Amino acid sequence: MKFQTPKLLLLTLALVFANAAARGAYAQRAGGSTTRPVHAHSFERGEELVYVAEFSRALLKKLDVADFRFIAGKDERMEKANRADTNVDAGAADYSLKLTGDVSSRGFFSKLFNLHFRERIESIVEPNTFTVQKTKRVDEQGKRSRTSESTYSNGKVFWIERDPNNPARTPRTASAAFTGQVQDILSAIYFLRTQPLELGRSFEVAISDSGRVYQIPVRVVEKKRLKTVRG
């Protein structure tokens, strides 16, 4: 049985997550539809969000599939002097945002299909331009494990992936050019929260994954009120 990888689950969740958090983003704005986010963002003060992914159809309805945990906050250690190699503009903030995402399999579904995975992503983002600077990822699927790091500098992303179980194996590498803002899979979720998600609005988000850059179309087609334990 072929199953979606955790990073695809993250992409699937992105718009739902952004829509659910949109009201918090609107409170930060005085109006307008610019694609440049307004600094500062509510999640900079520190935020942790937990989601449970489950099936919603047929016999598998309400069957848990995975846990999602997102943590956001300031990384005061990332000062301008320590970010010289990322070529950040002189007007950049004197700190960075640190975003952490953790996705892991759970429940009966995991046991039934002997499917065990966990993916941890750490993104460092410049808060004024909301452009990702560095991405670290640990991808575990059963006995298979991979670690990777992406760096973004001078309009180019460089990606390297290693096998921690086989250090002698030649690392995989890839690179690609980009212009303007770019996100990774995790920072894209938070970037969408900074946008005015009016019904009918369409735009594209440049998302980098595994050393490639993709223009992902986004269209706001519906708003829903979601029930949460708190908030």
Coordinates of N, CA and C in Angstrom, one line a residue:
M1 N 0.8 -1.2 0.0 CA 0.0 0.0 0.0 C 0.9 1.2 0.0
K2 N 0.6 2.1 -0.9 CA 1.4 3.4 -1.0 C 0.7 4.4 -0.2
F3 N 1.4 5.1 0.6 CA 0.8 6.1 1.5 C 1.5 7.5 1.4
Q4 N 0.7 8.5 1.6 CA 1.3 9.9 1.5 C 2.4 10.1 2.5
T5 N 3.5 10.7 2.1 CA 4.6 11.0 3.0 C 4.1 12.1 3.9
P6 N 4.8 12.3 5.0 CA 4.4 13.4 6.0 C 4.5 14.7 5.3
K7 N 5.4 15.0 4.4 CA 5.5 16.3 3.8 C 4.3 16.6 2.9
L8 N 3.7 15.6 2.3 CA 2.5 15.8 1.6 C 1.3 16.0 2.5
L9 N 1.3 15.4 3.6 CA 0.3 15.6 4.6 C 0.4 17.1 5.1
L10 N 1.6 17.6 5.3 CA 1.7 19.0 5.7 C 1.1 19.9 4.7
L11 N 1.4 19.7 3.4 CA 0.8 20.5 2.3 C -0.7 20.4 2.3
T12 N -1.2 19.2 2.5 CA -2.7 19.0 2.6 C -3.3 19.8 3.7
L13 N -2.6 19.9 4.8 CA -3.1 20.6 6.0 C -3.0 22.1 5.9
A14 N -2.1 22.6 5.1 CA -1.7 24.0 5.1 C -2.9 24.9 5.0
L15 N -3.7 24.7 3.9 CA -4.8 25.7 3.7 C -5.9 25.6 4.8
V16 N -6.1 24.4 5.4 CA -7.1 24.2 6.5 C -6.6 25.0 7.7
F17 N -5.3 24.8 8.0 CA -4.6 25.5 9.1 C -4.7 27.0 8.9
A18 N -4.4 27.5 7.7 CA -4.4 28.9 7.5 C -5.8 29.5 7.6
N19 N -6.8 28.8 7.1 CA -8.2 29.3 7.2 C -8.6 29.3 8.6
A20 N -8.3 28.3 9.4 CA -8.7 28.3 10.8 C -8.1 29.4 11.6
A21 N -6.9 29.8 11.2 CA -6.2 30.8 12.0 C -6.3 32.2 11.4
A22 N -7.1 32.4 10.3 CA -7.2 33.6 9.6 C -7.6 34.8 10.4
R23 N -8.6 34.5 11.3 CA -9.1 35.7 12.1 C -8.0 36.3 12.9
G24 N -7.1 35.5 13.5 CA -6.0 36.0 14.2 C -5.1 36.9 13.3
A25 N -4.9 36.5 12.1 CA -4.1 37.3 11.2 C -4.8 38.6 10.8
Y26 N -6.1 38.6 10.6 CA -6.8 39.8 10.3 C -6.7 40.8 11.4
A27 N -6.6 40.4 12.6 CA -6.5 41.4 13.7 C -5.2 42.1 13.7
Q28 N -4.2 41.6 13.0 CA -3.0 42.3 12.9 C -3.0 43.4 11.8
R29 N -4.0 43.4 11.0 CA -4.0 44.3 9.8 C -4.9 45.5 9.9
A30 N -4.6 46.6 9.2 CA -5.4 47.7 9.2 C -6.3 47.7 7.9
G31 N -6.1 46.7 7.1 CA -6.8 46.6 5.8 C -5.8 46.5 4.6
G32 N -6.4 46.3 3.4 CA -5.6 46.1 2.2 C -5.4 44.7 1.9
S33 N -4.8 44.4 0.7 CA -4.7 43.1 0.2 C -3.2 42.8 -0.3
T34 N -2.3 43.5 0.3 CA -0.9 43.3 -0.1 C -0.4 41.9 0.2
T35 N 0.5 41.4 -0.5 CA 1.1 40.1 -0.2 C 2.2 40.1 0.7
R36 N 2.6 41.3 1.1 CA 3.8 41.5 2.1 C 3.2 41.5 3.5
P37 N 3.5 40.6 4.4 CA 2.9 40.5 5.7 C 3.3 41.7 6.5
V38 N 2.4 42.0 7.5 CA 2.7 43.1 8.4 C 3.4 42.6 9.7
H39 N 4.4 43.2 10.0 CA 5.2 42.8 11.2 C 4.7 43.6 12.4
A40 N 4.4 43.0 13.6 CA 4.8 41.7 13.9 C 3.6 40.7 13.9
H41 N 3.9 39.4 13.9 CA 2.8 38.5 13.8 C 2.5 37.9 15.2
S42 N 1.2 37.5 15.4 CA 0.8 37.1 16.8 C 1.6 35.9 17.2
F43 N 2.0 35.0 16.3 CA 2.7 33.8 16.8 C 4.2 34.0 17.1
E44 N 4.7 35.2 16.9 CA 6.0 35.5 17.3 C 6.2 35.5 18.8
R45 N 5.1 35.7 19.6 CA 5.2 35.7 21.0 C 5.3 34.3 21.6
G46 N 5.2 33.3 20.7 CA 5.2 32.0 21.2 C 3.9 31.3 21.0
E47 N 3.9 30.2 20.4 CA 2.6 29.5 20.1 C 2.8 28.0 19.8
E48 N 1.9 27.2 20.3 CA 2.0 25.8 20.0 C 0.6 25.3 19.6
L49 N 0.5 24.6 18.5 CA -0.8 24.1 18.0 C -0.7 22.6 17.8
V50 N -1.7 21.9 18.1 CA -1.7 20.5 18.0 C -3.0 20.1 17.2
Y51 N -2.8 19.3 16.2 CA -3.9 18.8 15.3 C -3.8 17.2 15.3
V52 N -4.9 16.6 15.1 CA -5.0 15.2 14.8 C -5.6 15.0 13.5
A53 N -4.9 14.3 12.5 CA -5.5 14.0 11.2 C -6.3 12.7 11.3
E54 N -7.5 12.7 10.7 CA -8.3 11.5 10.7 C -9.0 11.3 9.4
F55 N -9.4 10.1 9.1 CA -10.3 9.9 7.9 C -11.7 10.4 8.2
S56 N -12.4 10.8 7.1 CA -13.7 11.4 7.3 C -14.7 10.7 6.5
R57 N -14.4 9.6 5.8 CA -15.3 9.0 4.9 C -15.5 7.5 5.2
A58 N -16.6 7.0 4.9 CA -17.0 5.5 4.9 C -16.6 4.8 6.2
L59 N -16.1 3.6 6.0 CA -15.8 2.8 7.2 C -14.7 3.3 8.1
L60 N -13.8 4.1 7.5 CA -12.6 4.6 8.2 C -12.9 5.9 8.9
K61 N -14.1 6.4 8.9 CA -14.4 7.7 9.5 C -14.0 7.8 10.9
K62 N -13.4 8.9 11.3 CA -12.9 9.2 12.6 C -11.7 8.3 13.0
L63 N -11.1 7.6 12.1 CA -9.9 6.8 12.4 C -8.7 7.7 12.3
D64 N -8.0 7.8 13.5 CA -6.8 8.7 13.6 C -5.7 8.2 12.7
V65 N -5.0 9.1 12.0 CA -3.9 8.8 11.1 C -2.6 9.3 11.6
A66 N -2.6 10.6 12.0 CA -1.3 11.2 12.4 C -1.5 12.4 13.4
D67 N -0.5 12.7 14.1 CA -0.5 13.8 15.0 C 0.4 14.9 14.3
F68 N -0.1 16.2 14.4 CA 0.6 17.3 13.9 C 0.9 18.3 15.1
R69 N 2.1 18.7 15.3 CA 2.4 19.6 16.3 C 3.3 20.8 15.7
F70 N 2.8 22.0 15.9 CA 3.5 23.2 15.4 C 3.9 24.1 16.5
I71 N 5.1 24.6 16.5 CA 5.6 25.5 17.5 C 6.3 26.7 16.8
A72 N 5.9 27.9 17.2 CA 6.5 29.1 16.6 C 6.9 30.1 17.7
G73 N 8.0 30.8 17.4 CA 8.5 31.8 18.3 C 9.7 32.5 17.8
K74 N 10.2 33.5 18.6 CA 11.4 34.2 18.2 C 12.6 33.4 18.5
D75 N 13.6 33.5 17.7 CA 15.0 33.0 18.0 C 15.9 34.1 18.1
E76 N 16.1 34.6 19.4 CA 16.9 35.8 19.7 C 18.4 35.6 19.4
R77 N 18.8 34.3 19.3 CA 20.2 34.0 19.0 C 20.6 34.4 17.6
M78 N 19.6 34.4 16.7 CA 20.0 34.7 15.3 C 20.1 36.2 15.1
E79 N 21.2 36.8 15.4 CA 21.5 38.2 15.3 C 22.0 38.5 13.9
K80 N 21.9 39.7 13.5 CA 22.4 40.1 12.1 C 23.8 39.6 11.9
A81 N 24.7 39.8 12.9 CA 26.1 39.5 12.6 C 26.3 38.0 12.4
N82 N 25.4 37.1 12.9 CA 25.5 35.7 12.7 C 24.8 35.2 11.4
R83 N 24.2 36.2 10.7 CA 23.4 35.8 9.5 C 24.1 36.4 8.2
A84 N 25.4 36.8 8.3 CA 26.0 37.4 7.2 C 26.0 36.5 5.9
D85 N 26.1 35.2 6.1 CA 26.2 34.3 5.0 C 24.8 34.1 4.3
T86 N 23.7 34.6 4.9 CA 22.4 34.5 4.3 C 22.1 35.7 3.4
N87 N 23.0 36.7 3.5 CA 22.8 37.9 2.7 C 21.4 38.6 2.9
V88 N 21.1 38.7 4.2 CA 19.8 39.3 4.5 C 19.9 40.8 4.3
D89 N 18.9 41.5 3.9 CA 18.9 42.9 3.6 C 19.2 43.7 4.9
A90 N 19.7 44.9 4.7 CA 20.1 45.7 5.9 C 18.9 46.1 6.7
G91 N 17.7 46.1 6.2 CA 16.5 46.4 6.9 C 15.8 45.2 7.6
A92 N 16.5 44.1 7.6 CA 16.0 42.9 8.2 C 15.9 43.1 9.7
A93 N 15.1 42.3 10.4 CA 14.9 42.3 11.8 C 16.2 41.8 12.5
D94 N 16.4 42.2 13.8 CA 17.6 41.7 14.5 C 17.4 40.4 15.1
Y95 N 16.4 39.6 14.7 CA 16.1 38.3 15.2 C 15.4 37.5 14.1
S96 N 15.3 36.2 14.3 CA 14.6 35.4 13.3 C 13.4 34.7 13.9
L97 N 12.5 34.2 13.1 CA 11.4 33.3 13.6 C 11.9 31.9 13.5
K98 N 11.6 31.1 14.5 CA 11.9 29.7 14.5 C 10.6 28.9 14.5
L99 N 10.4 28.2 13.4 CA 9.2 27.4 13.3 C 9.5 25.9 13.4
T100 N 8.8 25.1 14.1 CA 9.1 23.7 14.2 C 7.8 22.9 14.0
G101 N 7.9 21.9 13.1 CA 6.8 21.1 12.8 C 7.1 19.6 13.1
D102 N 6.2 18.9 13.7 CA 6.5 17.5 14.0 C 5.2 16.7 13.6
V103 N 5.4 15.7 12.7 CA 4.3 14.9 12.2 C 4.6 13.5 12.5
S104 N 3.7 12.7 13.1 CA 4.0 11.3 13.4 C 2.7 10.5 13.2
S105 N 2.9 9.2 12.8 CA 1.8 8.3 12.7 C 1.2 8.0 14.1
R106 N 0.0 7.6 14.1 CA -0.7 7.2 15.3 C -1.8 6.3 15.1
G107 N -2.3 5.7 16.2 CA -3.5 5.0 16.2 C -3.6 3.6 15.6
F108 N -4.8 3.1 15.4 CA -5.1 1.8 14.9 C -4.6 1.7 13.4
F109 N -4.8 2.8 12.6 CA -4.4 2.8 11.2 C -2.9 2.4 11.1
S110 N -2.1 3.0 11.9 CA -0.6 2.8 11.9 C -0.3 1.3 12.2
K111 N -1.0 0.7 13.2 CA -0.8 -0.6 13.6 C -1.3 -1.6 12.5
L112 N -2.5 -1.3 12.0 CA -3.1 -2.2 11.0 C -2.2 -2.4 9.8
F113 N -1.6 -1.3 9.3 CA -0.8 -1.4 8.0 C 0.7 -1.4 8.3
N114 N 1.0 -1.5 9.6 CA 2.4 -1.5 10.1 C 3.1 -0.3 9.4
L115 N 2.5 0.9 9.5 CA 3.0 2.1 8.9 C 3.4 3.0 10.0
H116 N 4.7 3.3 10.1 CA 5.2 4.2 11.2 C 6.1 5.2 10.5
F117 N 5.8 6.5 10.7 CA 6.6 7.5 10.2 C 6.7 8.7 11.2
R118 N 7.7 9.5 11.0 CA 7.8 10.7 11.8 C 8.7 11.7 11.0
E119 N 8.2 12.9 10.9 CA 9.0 13.9 10.2 C 9.0 15.2 11.0
R120 N 10.3 15.7 11.2 CA 10.5 16.9 12.0 C 11.1 17.9 11.1
I121 N 10.6 19.1 11.1 CA 11.1 20.2 10.3 C 11.3 21.4 11.2
E122 N 12.5 22.0 10.9 CA 12.8 23.3 11.6 C 13.1 24.3 10.6
S123 N 12.3 25.4 10.6 CA 12.5 26.5 9.6 C 12.9 27.8 10.3
I124 N 13.9 28.5 9.8 CA 14.3 29.8 10.3 C 13.9 30.8 9.2
V125 N 13.1 31.8 9.7 CA 12.5 32.7 8.7 C 12.8 34.2 9.1
E126 N 13.1 35.0 8.1 CA 13.3 36.5 8.4 C 11.9 37.1 8.5
P127 N 11.5 37.7 9.7 CA 10.2 38.1 9.9 C 9.6 39.2 9.1
N128 N 10.5 40.2 8.7 CA 10.0 41.3 7.9 C 9.6 41.0 6.5
T129 N 10.4 40.2 5.8 CA 10.1 39.8 4.5 C 9.4 38.5 4.5
F130 N 9.4 37.8 5.6 CA 8.8 36.4 5.7 C 9.3 35.5 4.6
T131 N 10.6 35.5 4.5 CA 11.3 34.6 3.6 C 12.1 33.6 4.4
V132 N 12.0 32.3 4.0 CA 12.8 31.3 4.8 C 14.3 31.4 4.5
Q133 N 15.1 31.2 5.5 CA 16.5 31.3 5.4 C 17.2 29.9 5.5
K134 N 16.7 29.0 6.3 CA 17.3 27.7 6.4 C 16.2 26.7 6.8
T135 N 16.3 25.5 6.3 CA 15.4 24.4 6.6 C 16.1 23.2 7.0
K136 N 15.8 22.6 8.2 CA 16.4 21.3 8.6 C 15.3 20.3 8.7
R137 N 15.5 19.1 8.3 CA 14.5 18.1 8.3 C 15.0 16.7 8.6
V138 N 14.3 16.0 9.5 CA 14.6 14.6 9.8 C 13.3 13.8 9.4
D139 N 13.5 12.8 8.5 CA 12.5 12.0 7.9 C 12.7 10.6 8.2
E140 N 11.8 10.0 9.0 CA 11.9 8.6 9.5 C 10.7 7.9 9.0
Q141 N 10.9 6.8 8.2 CA 9.8 5.9 7.8 C 10.2 4.5 8.0
G142 N 9.7 3.9 9.1 CA 10.1 2.6 9.5 C 11.6 2.6 9.8
K143 N 12.4 1.8 9.2 CA 13.9 1.7 9.5 C 14.6 2.8 8.6
R144 N 14.0 3.3 7.7 CA 14.6 4.3 6.8 C 14.7 5.7 7.5
S145 N 15.8 6.3 7.4 CA 16.0 7.6 8.0 C 16.8 8.5 7.1
R146 N 16.4 9.8 7.0 CA 17.2 10.7 6.2 C 17.2 12.1 6.9
T147 N 18.3 12.7 6.8 CA 18.4 14.1 7.4 C 18.8 15.0 6.2
S148 N 18.2 16.2 6.2 CA 18.5 17.1 5.1 C 18.6 18.6 5.6
E149 N 19.2 19.4 4.9 CA 19.3 20.8 5.2 C 19.3 21.6 3.9
S150 N 18.5 22.7 3.9 CA 18.4 23.6 2.8 C 18.8 25.0 3.2
T151 N 19.6 25.7 2.5 CA 20.0 27.0 2.8 C 19.6 27.9 1.6
Y152 N 19.2 29.2 1.9 CA 18.7 30.1 0.9 C 19.6 31.3 0.9
S153 N 20.2 31.6 -0.2 CA 21.1 32.8 -0.3 C 21.3 33.3 -1.7
N154 N 21.3 34.6 -1.9 CA 21.5 35.2 -3.2 C 20.6 34.7 -4.3
G155 N 19.3 34.5 -3.9 CA 18.4 34.0 -4.9 C 18.5 32.5 -5.3
K156 N 19.2 31.7 -4.5 CA 19.4 30.3 -4.8 C 19.2 29.5 -3.6
V157 N 18.6 28.3 -3.7 CA 18.5 27.3 -2.6 C 19.4 26.2 -2.9
F158 N 20.1 25.7 -1.9 CA 21.0 24.6 -2.0 C 20.5 23.6 -0.9
W159 N 20.3 22.3 -1.4 CA 19.8 21.2 -0.6 C 20.8 20.1 -0.5
I160 N 20.9 19.5 0.7 CA 21.8 18.3 0.8 C 21.1 17.3 1.7
E161 N 21.1 16.1 1.4 CA 20.4 15.0 2.2 C 21.4 13.9 2.5
R162 N 21.4 13.4 3.7 CA 22.3 12.4 4.2 C 21.6 11.2 4.8
D163 N 22.2 10.1 4.8 CA 21.6 8.9 5.4 C 22.4 8.7 6.7
P164 N 21.8 9.0 7.9 CA 22.5 8.8 9.1 C 22.9 7.4 9.5
N165 N 22.1 6.4 8.8 CA 22.5 5.0 9.1 C 23.6 4.5 8.2
N166 N 24.0 5.3 7.2 CA 25.1 5.0 6.3 C 25.9 6.2 6.0
P167 N 26.8 6.7 7.0 CA 27.5 7.9 6.8 C 28.4 7.9 5.6
A168 N 28.8 6.7 5.1 CA 29.7 6.6 4.0 C 29.0 6.8 2.7
R169 N 27.7 6.8 2.7 CA 27.0 7.0 1.4 C 27.1 8.4 1.0
T170 N 27.3 8.6 -0.3 CA 27.4 10.0 -0.9 C 26.1 10.7 -0.7
P171 N 26.2 11.9 -0.2 CA 25.0 12.7 0.0 C 24.3 13.1 -1.3
R172 N 23.0 13.2 -1.3 CA 22.3 13.7 -2.4 C 22.2 15.3 -2.4
T173 N 22.4 15.9 -3.5 CA 22.4 17.4 -3.5 C 21.5 17.9 -4.7
A174 N 21.0 19.1 -4.5 CA 20.3 19.7 -5.6 C 20.2 21.2 -5.3
S175 N 20.0 22.0 -6.3 CA 19.9 23.5 -6.1 C 19.0 24.1 -7.2
A176 N 18.5 25.2 -6.9 CA 17.5 25.9 -7.8 C 17.5 27.4 -7.5
A177 N 17.2 28.2 -8.5 CA 17.1 29.6 -8.4 C 15.7 30.0 -8.1
F178 N 15.6 31.2 -7.4 CA 14.2 31.7 -7.1 C 14.4 33.3 -7.1
T179 N 13.2 33.9 -7.2 CA 13.2 35.4 -7.1 C 12.1 35.8 -6.1
G180 N 12.4 36.8 -5.3 CA 11.4 37.3 -4.4 C 11.3 36.4 -3.2
Q181 N 10.1 36.3 -2.6 CA 9.8 35.5 -1.4 C 9.9 34.0 -1.8
V182 N 10.3 33.2 -0.9 CA 10.3 31.7 -1.0 C 10.0 31.1 0.3
Q183 N 9.2 30.0 0.3 CA 8.9 29.3 1.6 C 9.3 27.9 1.5
D184 N 9.5 27.2 2.6 CA 9.5 25.8 2.6 C 8.1 25.3 3.0
I185 N 8.0 24.0 3.1 CA 6.6 23.4 3.4 C 6.0 23.9 4.7
L186 N 6.9 24.1 5.7 CA 6.4 24.5 7.0 C 6.1 26.0 7.1
S187 N 7.1 26.8 6.6 CA 6.9 28.3 6.6 C 5.8 28.7 5.8
A188 N 5.4 27.9 4.7 CA 4.3 28.3 3.9 C 3.0 28.3 4.6
I189 N 2.9 27.4 5.6 CA 1.7 27.3 6.4 C 1.5 28.6 7.2
Y190 N 2.6 29.1 7.8 CA 2.5 30.3 8.6 C 2.4 31.6 7.6
F191 N 3.0 31.5 6.5 CA 2.9 32.6 5.5 C 1.5 32.8 5.1
L192 N 0.7 31.7 4.9 CA -0.7 31.8 4.5 C -1.5 32.5 5.6
R193 N -1.1 32.4 6.9 CA -1.8 33.0 8.0 C -1.6 34.5 7.9
T194 N -0.5 35.0 7.3 CA -0.3 36.5 7.2 C -1.1 37.1 6.1
Q195 N -1.7 36.3 5.2 CA -2.4 36.8 4.1 C -3.9 37.1 4.3
P196 N -4.5 38.1 3.7 CA -5.9 38.3 3.8 C -6.6 37.3 2.9
L197 N -7.2 36.3 3.5 CA -7.8 35.2 2.7 C -9.3 35.5 2.4
E198 N -9.5 36.5 1.6 CA -10.9 36.8 1.1 C -11.4 35.8 0.2
L199 N -12.7 35.5 0.2 CA -13.3 34.5 -0.7 C -13.0 35.0 -2.1
G200 N -12.6 34.0 -3.0 CA -12.4 34.3 -4.4 C -11.0 34.7 -4.7
R201 N -10.2 35.0 -3.7 CA -8.8 35.5 -4.0 C -7.9 34.3 -4.4
S202 N -7.1 34.6 -5.4 CA -6.1 33.6 -5.9 C -4.7 34.2 -6.0
F203 N -3.7 33.4 -5.6 CA -2.4 33.9 -5.7 C -1.5 32.6 -5.8
E204 N -0.2 32.8 -6.0 CA 0.8 31.7 -6.0 C 1.8 31.9 -4.9
V205 N 2.3 30.8 -4.3 CA 3.3 30.8 -3.3 C 4.5 30.0 -3.8
A206 N 5.7 30.5 -3.8 CA 6.9 29.8 -4.2 C 7.3 28.9 -3.0
I207 N 7.3 27.6 -3.2 CA 7.7 26.7 -2.1 C 8.8 25.8 -2.6
S208 N 9.8 25.8 -1.8 CA 11.0 24.9 -2.1 C 10.9 23.6 -1.3
D209 N 11.2 22.5 -2.0 CA 11.3 21.2 -1.4 C 12.3 20.4 -2.1
S210 N 13.3 19.8 -1.3 CA 14.3 19.0 -1.8 C 15.1 19.6 -2.9
G211 N 15.4 20.9 -2.8 CA 16.3 21.6 -3.7 C 15.6 22.0 -5.0
R212 N 14.3 22.0 -5.0 CA 13.5 22.4 -6.2 C 12.6 23.5 -5.7
V213 N 12.1 24.4 -6.6 CA 11.2 25.5 -6.3 C 9.9 25.3 -7.1
Y214 N 8.8 25.3 -6.5 CA 7.5 25.1 -7.2 C 6.6 26.3 -6.9
Q215 N 5.9 26.7 -8.0 CA 4.9 27.8 -7.9 C 3.5 27.1 -7.6
I216 N 3.1 27.2 -6.3 CA 1.9 26.5 -5.9 C 0.7 27.5 -5.9
P217 N -0.3 27.2 -6.7 CA -1.5 28.1 -6.8 C -2.3 27.9 -5.5
V218 N -2.8 29.1 -5.0 CA -3.7 29.1 -3.9 C -5.0 29.8 -4.3
R219 N -6.1 29.2 -3.9 CA -7.4 29.9 -4.2 C -8.3 29.7 -3.0
V220 N -8.9 30.8 -2.5 CA -9.8 30.8 -1.4 C -11.2 30.5 -1.9
V221 N -11.7 29.4 -1.6 CA -13.0 29.0 -2.1 C -14.1 28.9 -1.1
E222 N -13.7 28.8 0.2 CA -14.7 28.6 1.2 C -14.2 28.9 2.6
K223 N -15.1 29.4 3.5 CA -14.7 29.6 4.9 C -15.6 28.7 5.7
K224 N -15.0 28.1 6.7 CA -15.7 27.2 7.6 C -15.3 27.6 9.1
R225 N -16.3 27.4 10.0 CA -16.0 27.6 11.4 C -15.7 26.2 12.0
L226 N -14.5 26.1 12.6 CA -14.0 24.9 13.2 C -14.1 24.9 14.7
K227 N -14.5 23.7 15.2 CA -14.5 23.6 16.7 C -13.2 23.2 17.2
T228 N -12.7 23.8 18.3 CA -11.4 23.5 18.9 C -11.7 23.3 20.4
V229 N -10.7 22.7 21.0 CA -10.8 22.5 22.5 C -10.7 23.8 23.2
R230 N -9.8 24.7 22.8 CA -9.6 26.0 23.3 C -9.4 27.0 22.2
G231 N -9.8 28.2 22.4 CA -9.5 29.3 21.5 C -10.6 29.5 20.5

